[in-house]
Amino acid sequence: MSRRAGILEFAVLGLLRESPMHGYELRKRLNTSLGVFRAFSYGTLYPCLKTLVTNGWLIEEPGNTHEDALAAPLAGRRAKIVYRLTAEGKEHFEELLSQTGPDAYEDEHFAARFAFFGQTSRDVRMRVLEGRRSRLEERLEKMRASLARTRERLDDYTLELQRHGMESVEREVRWLNELIESERAGRDLTGPSGESAQQNNTSGSTGGLPRPGDTPGTDLPDETAT
């Protein structure tokens, strides 16, 4: 399995853990809720869903709403299929949530993992955040060393681009420092009304995250639909 396919499967399982969905609803949630999936096609999503069904992690059910029942015969097409997480799928997703290996620190995977921190236990969140910070600090050190070696050979625009990249990494490191300190202090993530925006669940206690601006990550490129 490619890393990109693995990230998509993780996100699909996480969203379906919240509630069953049609493929269209699922794609909309991936687009609007998870910035890392802003650009991808049905040609990417449906093979992923079929794979998850084959593995026994999802089941397909016919749509049972009144609108679905009316729309299918009128449009001359089959009713929408609803995808539901199985007990095995929930267990597999919780296993994925508990993983804190190097892949969890990479740009795309970290963004997807962060989106499901509300379903992740605090100790795992801490390991992922600290691993991500360590990875970025290593990246920042290499960027500084490279800039020091090549500064004299760069024109002003290229130099400014290098500085911009370094500043972006420095901002994310500061953001991660704030998140880690909040986790250690046990502070809850709260909304404008002051009410907790996260709920406890079977994966572990939640809370401890300040509200960031944009979750860092890299968009998945679009693929041709089939």
Short mmCIF file of C-alpha atoms in Angstrom, two decimals:
data_model
loop_
_atom_site.label_atom_id
_atom_site.label_comp_id
_atom_site.label_asym_id
_atom_site.label_seq_id
_atom_site.Cartn_x
_atom_site.Cartn_y
_atom_site.Cartn_z
CA MET A 1 0.00 0.00 0.00
CA SER A 2 1.33 3.49 -0.82
CA ARG A 3 1.67 6.05 1.93
CA ARG A 4 -1.02 8.21 0.30
CA ALA A 5 -3.48 5.32 0.14
CA GLY A 6 -2.76 4.51 3.77
CA ILE A 7 -3.53 8.08 4.84
CA LEU A 8 -6.83 8.05 2.93
CA GLU A 9 -7.89 4.72 4.45
CA PHE A 10 -7.10 6.07 7.91
CA ALA A 11 -9.21 9.18 7.33
CA VAL A 12 -12.14 7.22 5.86
CA LEU A 13 -12.21 4.85 8.83
CA GLY A 14 -12.03 7.79 11.22
CA LEU A 15 -14.95 9.63 9.63
CA LEU A 16 -17.10 6.50 9.41
CA ARG A 17 -16.41 5.81 13.06
CA GLU A 18 -18.47 8.94 13.75
CA SER A 19 -21.43 7.82 11.62
CA PRO A 20 -22.28 5.85 8.44
CA MET A 21 -22.17 7.90 5.24
CA HIS A 22 -22.84 7.84 1.51
CA GLY A 23 -19.79 8.14 -0.70
CA TYR A 24 -20.78 11.71 -1.61
CA GLU A 25 -21.14 12.70 2.04
CA LEU A 26 -17.81 11.09 2.83
CA ARG A 27 -16.03 12.93 0.03
CA LYS A 28 -17.57 16.21 1.18
CA ARG A 29 -16.36 15.65 4.75
CA LEU A 30 -12.88 14.79 3.52
CA ASN A 31 -12.82 18.01 1.49
CA THR A 32 -14.26 20.35 4.12
CA SER A 33 -13.08 18.89 7.42
CA LEU A 34 -9.63 17.58 6.52
CA GLY A 35 -7.57 20.14 4.62
CA VAL A 36 -5.05 17.50 3.58
CA PHE A 37 -7.74 16.04 1.28
CA ARG A 38 -8.89 19.24 -0.40
CA ALA A 39 -8.15 17.84 -3.85
CA PHE A 40 -8.88 14.24 -4.74
CA SER A 41 -11.40 12.47 -6.95
CA TYR A 42 -14.05 9.79 -6.75
CA GLY A 43 -11.61 7.70 -8.73
CA THR A 44 -9.43 7.75 -5.62
CA LEU A 45 -12.14 7.35 -2.98
CA TYR A 46 -14.18 4.44 -4.32
CA PRO A 47 -11.29 2.00 -4.84
CA CYS A 48 -10.31 2.80 -1.26
CA LEU A 49 -13.85 2.03 -0.05
CA LYS A 50 -13.92 -1.24 -1.99
CA THR A 51 -10.61 -2.26 -0.42
CA LEU A 52 -11.92 -1.53 3.07
CA VAL A 53 -15.06 -3.56 2.34
CA THR A 54 -12.96 -6.47 1.07
CA ASN A 55 -10.85 -6.35 4.23
CA GLY A 56 -14.00 -6.60 6.34
CA TRP A 57 -13.58 -3.15 7.90
CA LEU A 58 -16.65 -1.66 6.18
CA ILE A 59 -19.99 -3.00 5.01
CA GLU A 60 -22.19 -1.62 2.26
CA GLU A 61 -25.88 -1.00 2.98
CA PRO A 62 -28.62 0.43 0.75
CA GLY A 63 -29.68 3.97 1.53
CA ASN A 64 -32.84 3.88 3.62
CA THR A 65 -33.93 7.50 3.74
CA HIS A 66 -37.16 8.63 2.10
CA GLU A 67 -35.22 10.83 -0.32
CA ASP A 68 -33.05 7.88 -1.40
CA ALA A 69 -36.10 5.70 -1.99
CA LEU A 70 -37.69 8.31 -4.26
CA ALA A 71 -34.57 9.46 -6.07
CA ALA A 72 -33.41 6.09 -7.37
CA PRO A 73 -36.44 5.12 -9.55
CA LEU A 74 -37.00 8.70 -10.73
CA ALA A 75 -33.41 9.08 -11.84
CA GLY A 76 -33.20 5.59 -13.28
CA ARG A 77 -30.29 4.61 -11.07
CA ARG A 78 -29.57 2.54 -8.02
CA ALA A 79 -30.12 3.90 -4.53
CA LYS A 80 -27.07 5.35 -2.82
CA ILE A 81 -24.90 2.94 -0.88
CA VAL A 82 -24.20 3.73 2.75
CA TYR A 83 -20.84 2.67 4.19
CA ARG A 84 -20.80 1.53 7.80
CA LEU A 85 -17.81 0.69 10.01
CA THR A 86 -17.72 -2.91 11.27
CA ALA A 87 -16.50 -4.00 14.69
CA GLU A 88 -13.30 -5.19 13.00
CA GLY A 89 -12.98 -1.82 11.27
CA LYS A 90 -13.34 0.05 14.56
CA GLU A 91 -10.72 -2.17 16.16
CA HIS A 92 -8.37 -1.62 13.21
CA PHE A 93 -8.85 2.16 13.35
CA GLU A 94 -8.11 2.23 17.08
CA GLU A 95 -4.96 0.24 16.37
CA LEU A 96 -3.94 2.83 13.76
CA LEU A 97 -4.65 5.64 16.25
CA SER A 98 -2.25 4.10 18.74
CA GLN A 99 0.66 4.00 16.29
CA THR A 100 3.35 6.63 16.81
CA GLY A 101 6.02 5.56 14.32
CA PRO A 102 8.02 7.89 12.04
CA ASP A 103 5.25 8.04 9.41
CA ALA A 104 3.04 9.90 11.91
CA TYR A 105 5.50 12.82 11.86
CA GLU A 106 5.51 13.34 8.07
CA ASP A 107 3.60 16.27 6.57
CA GLU A 108 0.57 14.54 5.05
CA HIS A 109 0.22 11.84 7.68
CA PHE A 110 0.59 14.27 10.58
CA ALA A 111 -2.19 16.49 9.25
CA ALA A 112 -4.56 13.50 9.04
CA ARG A 113 -3.52 12.25 12.48
CA PHE A 114 -4.04 15.69 14.00
CA ALA A 115 -7.55 15.87 12.56
CA PHE A 116 -8.48 12.85 14.71
CA PHE A 117 -6.74 13.91 17.91
CA GLY A 118 -10.18 14.16 19.52
CA GLN A 119 -10.40 10.37 19.24
CA THR A 120 -6.78 9.79 20.33
CA SER A 121 -5.54 9.16 23.86
CA ARG A 122 -3.44 11.90 25.44
CA ASP A 123 -0.24 9.86 25.73
CA VAL A 124 -0.36 9.05 22.01
CA ARG A 125 -1.05 12.69 21.14
CA MET A 126 2.01 13.70 23.13
CA ARG A 127 4.26 11.19 21.36
CA VAL A 128 3.02 12.30 17.93
CA LEU A 129 3.42 16.00 18.73
CA GLU A 130 6.90 15.54 20.20
CA GLY A 131 7.93 13.37 17.26
CA ARG A 132 6.67 15.97 14.80
CA ARG A 133 8.53 18.72 16.65
CA SER A 134 11.74 16.72 16.65
CA ARG A 135 11.39 16.06 12.91
CA LEU A 136 10.88 19.76 12.17
CA GLU A 137 13.77 20.82 14.39
CA GLU A 138 16.03 18.48 12.40
CA ARG A 139 14.67 19.94 9.16
CA LEU A 140 15.23 23.47 10.43
CA GLU A 141 18.83 22.73 11.40
CA LYS A 142 19.55 21.36 7.92
CA MET A 143 17.92 24.40 6.29
CA ARG A 144 20.05 26.77 8.35
CA ALA A 145 23.22 24.85 7.56
CA SER A 146 22.39 24.82 3.85
CA LEU A 147 21.65 28.55 3.85
CA ALA A 148 24.92 29.31 5.59
CA ARG A 149 26.87 27.36 2.93
CA THR A 150 25.12 28.82 -0.09
CA ARG A 151 24.21 32.36 1.03
CA GLU A 152 26.94 34.04 -1.02
CA ARG A 153 25.89 32.24 -4.22
CA LEU A 154 22.17 33.05 -3.99
CA ASP A 155 20.44 36.03 -5.54
CA ASP A 156 18.14 38.16 -3.38
CA TYR A 157 14.92 36.43 -4.48
CA THR A 158 16.19 32.91 -3.94
CA LEU A 159 17.56 33.97 -0.57
CA GLU A 160 14.20 35.42 0.40
CA LEU A 161 12.48 32.20 -0.62
CA GLN A 162 14.87 30.22 1.59
CA ARG A 163 14.12 32.52 4.51
CA HIS A 164 10.40 32.19 3.95
CA GLY A 165 10.67 28.41 4.13
CA MET A 166 12.63 28.61 7.35
CA GLU A 167 10.13 31.00 8.90
CA SER A 168 7.27 28.62 8.05
CA VAL A 169 9.03 25.76 9.83
CA GLU A 170 9.86 28.00 12.80
CA ARG A 171 6.19 29.00 13.11
CA GLU A 172 5.09 25.39 13.16
CA VAL A 173 7.68 24.53 15.81
CA ARG A 174 6.33 27.35 18.00
CA TRP A 175 2.77 26.09 17.40
CA LEU A 176 3.81 22.57 18.39
CA ASN A 177 5.48 23.91 21.54
CA GLU A 178 2.18 25.54 22.54
CA LEU A 179 0.25 22.34 21.88
CA ILE A 180 2.70 20.24 23.87
CA GLU A 181 2.63 22.62 26.83
CA SER A 182 -1.17 22.62 26.78
CA GLU A 183 -1.25 18.82 26.73
CA ARG A 184 1.11 18.70 29.70
CA ALA A 185 -1.04 21.21 31.58
CA GLY A 186 -4.21 19.23 30.79
CA ARG A 187 -6.02 22.22 29.31
CA ASP A 188 -9.15 21.49 27.25
CA LEU A 189 -9.78 22.72 23.73
CA THR A 190 -12.76 25.05 24.00
CA GLY A 191 -15.01 26.78 21.51
CA PRO A 192 -16.22 30.43 21.44
CA SER A 193 -18.89 29.69 24.05
CA GLY A 194 -16.35 28.24 26.44
CA GLU A 195 -17.81 24.76 26.20
CA SER A 196 -15.49 21.86 25.50
CA ALA A 197 -15.22 21.17 21.79
CA GLN A 198 -14.06 17.60 22.35
CA GLN A 199 -15.69 14.67 24.14
CA ASN A 200 -14.26 11.69 25.98
CA ASN A 201 -14.41 8.40 24.12
CA THR A 202 -13.16 4.84 24.30
CA SER A 203 -9.78 5.77 22.84
CA GLY A 204 -8.86 7.81 25.91
CA SER A 205 -9.30 11.21 27.52
CA THR A 206 -9.36 14.26 25.29
CA GLY A 207 -8.54 17.91 25.68
CA GLY A 208 -5.34 19.83 26.14
CA LEU A 209 -5.14 21.40 22.67
CA PRO A 210 -5.26 25.14 22.04
CA ARG A 211 -7.12 26.08 18.89
CA PRO A 212 -4.53 26.44 16.09
CA GLY A 213 -4.94 28.49 12.93
CA ASP A 214 -4.37 26.14 10.05
CA THR A 215 -3.38 22.53 10.60
CA PRO A 216 -0.04 22.09 8.82
CA GLY A 217 0.13 19.56 6.05
CA THR A 218 0.43 19.10 2.34
CA ASP A 219 -2.57 18.67 0.07
CA LEU A 220 -2.94 15.41 -1.77
CA PRO A 221 -2.86 16.10 -5.52
CA ASP A 222 -5.92 15.37 -7.53
CA GLU A 223 -6.11 12.18 -9.54
CA THR A 224 -8.06 11.43 -12.67
CA ALA A 225 -11.46 9.96 -11.84
CA THR A 226 -12.32 6.62 -13.32
#
